[in-house]
Structures are given as structure tokens and as C-alpha cells.
mmCIF file of C-alpha atoms in Angstrom:
data_model
loop_
_atom_site.group_PDB
_atom_site.id
_atom_site.type_symbol
_atom_site.label_atom_id
_atom_site.label_comp_id
_atom_site.label_asym_id
_atom_site.label_seq_id
_atom_site.Cartn_x
_atom_site.Cartn_y
_atom_site.Cartn_z
ATOM 1 C CA MET A 68 0.000 0.000 0.000
ATOM 2 C CA ALA A 69 1.302 3.428 -0.941
ATOM 3 C CA GLN A 70 2.223 5.900 1.771
ATOM 4 C CA LEU A 71 1.899 9.672 1.747
ATOM 5 C CA GLU A 72 5.607 10.233 1.053
ATOM 6 C CA ASP A 73 5.357 7.904 -1.974
ATOM 7 C CA PHE A 74 2.829 10.264 -3.566
ATOM 8 C CA GLY A 75 5.034 13.270 -2.866
ATOM 9 C CA LEU A 76 8.055 11.638 -4.469
ATOM 10 C CA ILE A 77 6.206 10.502 -7.597
ATOM 11 C CA ARG A 78 4.704 13.994 -8.027
ATOM 12 C CA GLU A 79 8.188 15.492 -7.784
ATOM 13 C CA ILE A 80 9.533 13.123 -10.445
ATOM 14 C CA VAL A 81 6.583 13.703 -12.812
ATOM 15 C CA ALA A 82 6.877 17.488 -12.373
ATOM 16 C CA ALA A 83 10.552 17.331 -13.400
ATOM 17 C CA GLY A 84 9.424 15.946 -16.755
ATOM 18 C CA ARG A 85 12.416 13.667 -17.276
ATOM 19 C CA PRO A 86 13.782 10.348 -15.977
ATOM 20 C CA ARG A 87 15.427 10.502 -12.577
ATOM 21 C CA GLN A 88 19.143 9.634 -12.729
ATOM 22 C CA VAL A 89 20.613 8.117 -9.557
ATOM 23 C CA ILE A 90 24.224 7.139 -9.021
ATOM 24 C CA GLU A 91 24.570 6.506 -5.298
ATOM 25 C CA HIS A 92 23.276 3.147 -4.080
ATOM 26 C CA LEU A 93 21.896 4.714 -0.887
ATOM 27 C CA ASP A 94 19.782 7.127 -2.925
ATOM 28 C CA GLN A 95 18.352 4.251 -4.941
ATOM 29 C CA THR A 96 16.567 2.793 -1.913
ATOM 30 C CA ARG A 97 14.018 5.617 -1.808
ATOM 31 C CA TYR A 98 13.004 4.866 -5.408
ATOM 32 C CA GLN A 99 12.846 1.087 -5.003
ATOM 33 C CA ARG A 100 9.500 1.326 -3.214
ATOM 34 C CA LEU A 101 8.023 3.179 -6.204
ATOM 35 C CA VAL A 102 9.366 0.448 -8.497
ATOM 36 C CA GLU A 103 7.637 -2.156 -6.300
ATOM 37 C CA LEU A 104 4.386 -0.170 -6.552
ATOM 38 C CA GLY A 105 4.718 -0.185 -10.349
ATOM 39 C CA TRP A 106 5.050 3.597 -10.503
ATOM 40 C CA LEU A 107 8.629 3.632 -11.783
ATOM 41 C CA LYS A 108 10.646 1.390 -14.045
ATOM 42 C CA ALA A 109 14.379 1.041 -13.323
ATOM 43 C CA PHE A 110 17.053 0.870 -16.039
ATOM 44 C CA SER A 111 20.585 -0.017 -14.882
ATOM 45 C CA HIS A 112 23.642 1.495 -16.525
ATOM 46 C CA ASP A 113 27.394 1.283 -15.960
ATOM 47 C CA LEU A 114 28.895 1.509 -12.473
ATOM 48 C CA GLY A 115 25.641 1.337 -10.526
ATOM 49 C CA HIS A 116 23.997 4.248 -12.341
ATOM 50 C CA VAL A 117 20.218 3.778 -12.551
ATOM 51 C CA SER A 118 17.570 5.712 -14.495
ATOM 52 C CA TYR A 119 14.028 5.671 -13.175
ATOM 53 C CA ARG A 120 11.211 6.346 -15.633
ATOM 54 C CA VAL A 121 7.606 6.990 -14.658
ATOM 55 C CA THR A 122 5.038 4.415 -15.782
ATOM 56 C CA GLU A 123 1.432 5.170 -16.704
ATOM 57 C CA ARG A 124 0.453 3.836 -13.290
ATOM 58 C CA GLY A 125 2.907 6.305 -11.746
ATOM 59 C CA ARG A 126 1.415 9.211 -13.716
ATOM 60 C CA ALA A 127 -2.037 8.233 -12.477
ATOM 61 C CA ALA A 128 -0.778 8.145 -8.886
ATOM 62 C CA ALA A 129 0.846 11.573 -9.290
ATOM 63 C CA ALA A 130 -2.468 12.996 -10.535
ATOM 64 C CA ARG A 131 -4.361 11.854 -7.420
ATOM 65 C CA SER A 132 -5.217 14.486 -4.855
#
């Protein structure tokens, strides 16, 4: 079940209008929950770099009041 801070984070990512790029492993943990909810999709790159892209489900969650 989604928590209040999950909605805030997905709104922030959608408002940025581009994929979220994360390099530090510790920073990735805050996005993993949104991946588990189906709101983000993770794409791994070299050296632990991960891009998170918003899914349609994530856009719908960001639009909720």
C-alpha cells in the first residue's frame, strides 16, 4: 500500500518531466518502493547508475489528490 511520502516523491519526479538519474546506491533505496508499486521502471547502466522512468500507473498516482 502506498504511503503519503510515496505520492510526494512521484509527483516530484513527474513534475521534473524527465527520468530521474541516480548514481549513489543509498539514494536508490528511496526509489525502489516506487518500483515495487509499479510507478517507476528502473534501467541499470554502468557503475551502478540507474535511471528511473515513470510508468502510466505512476502518472495516475501523481495525478491523485
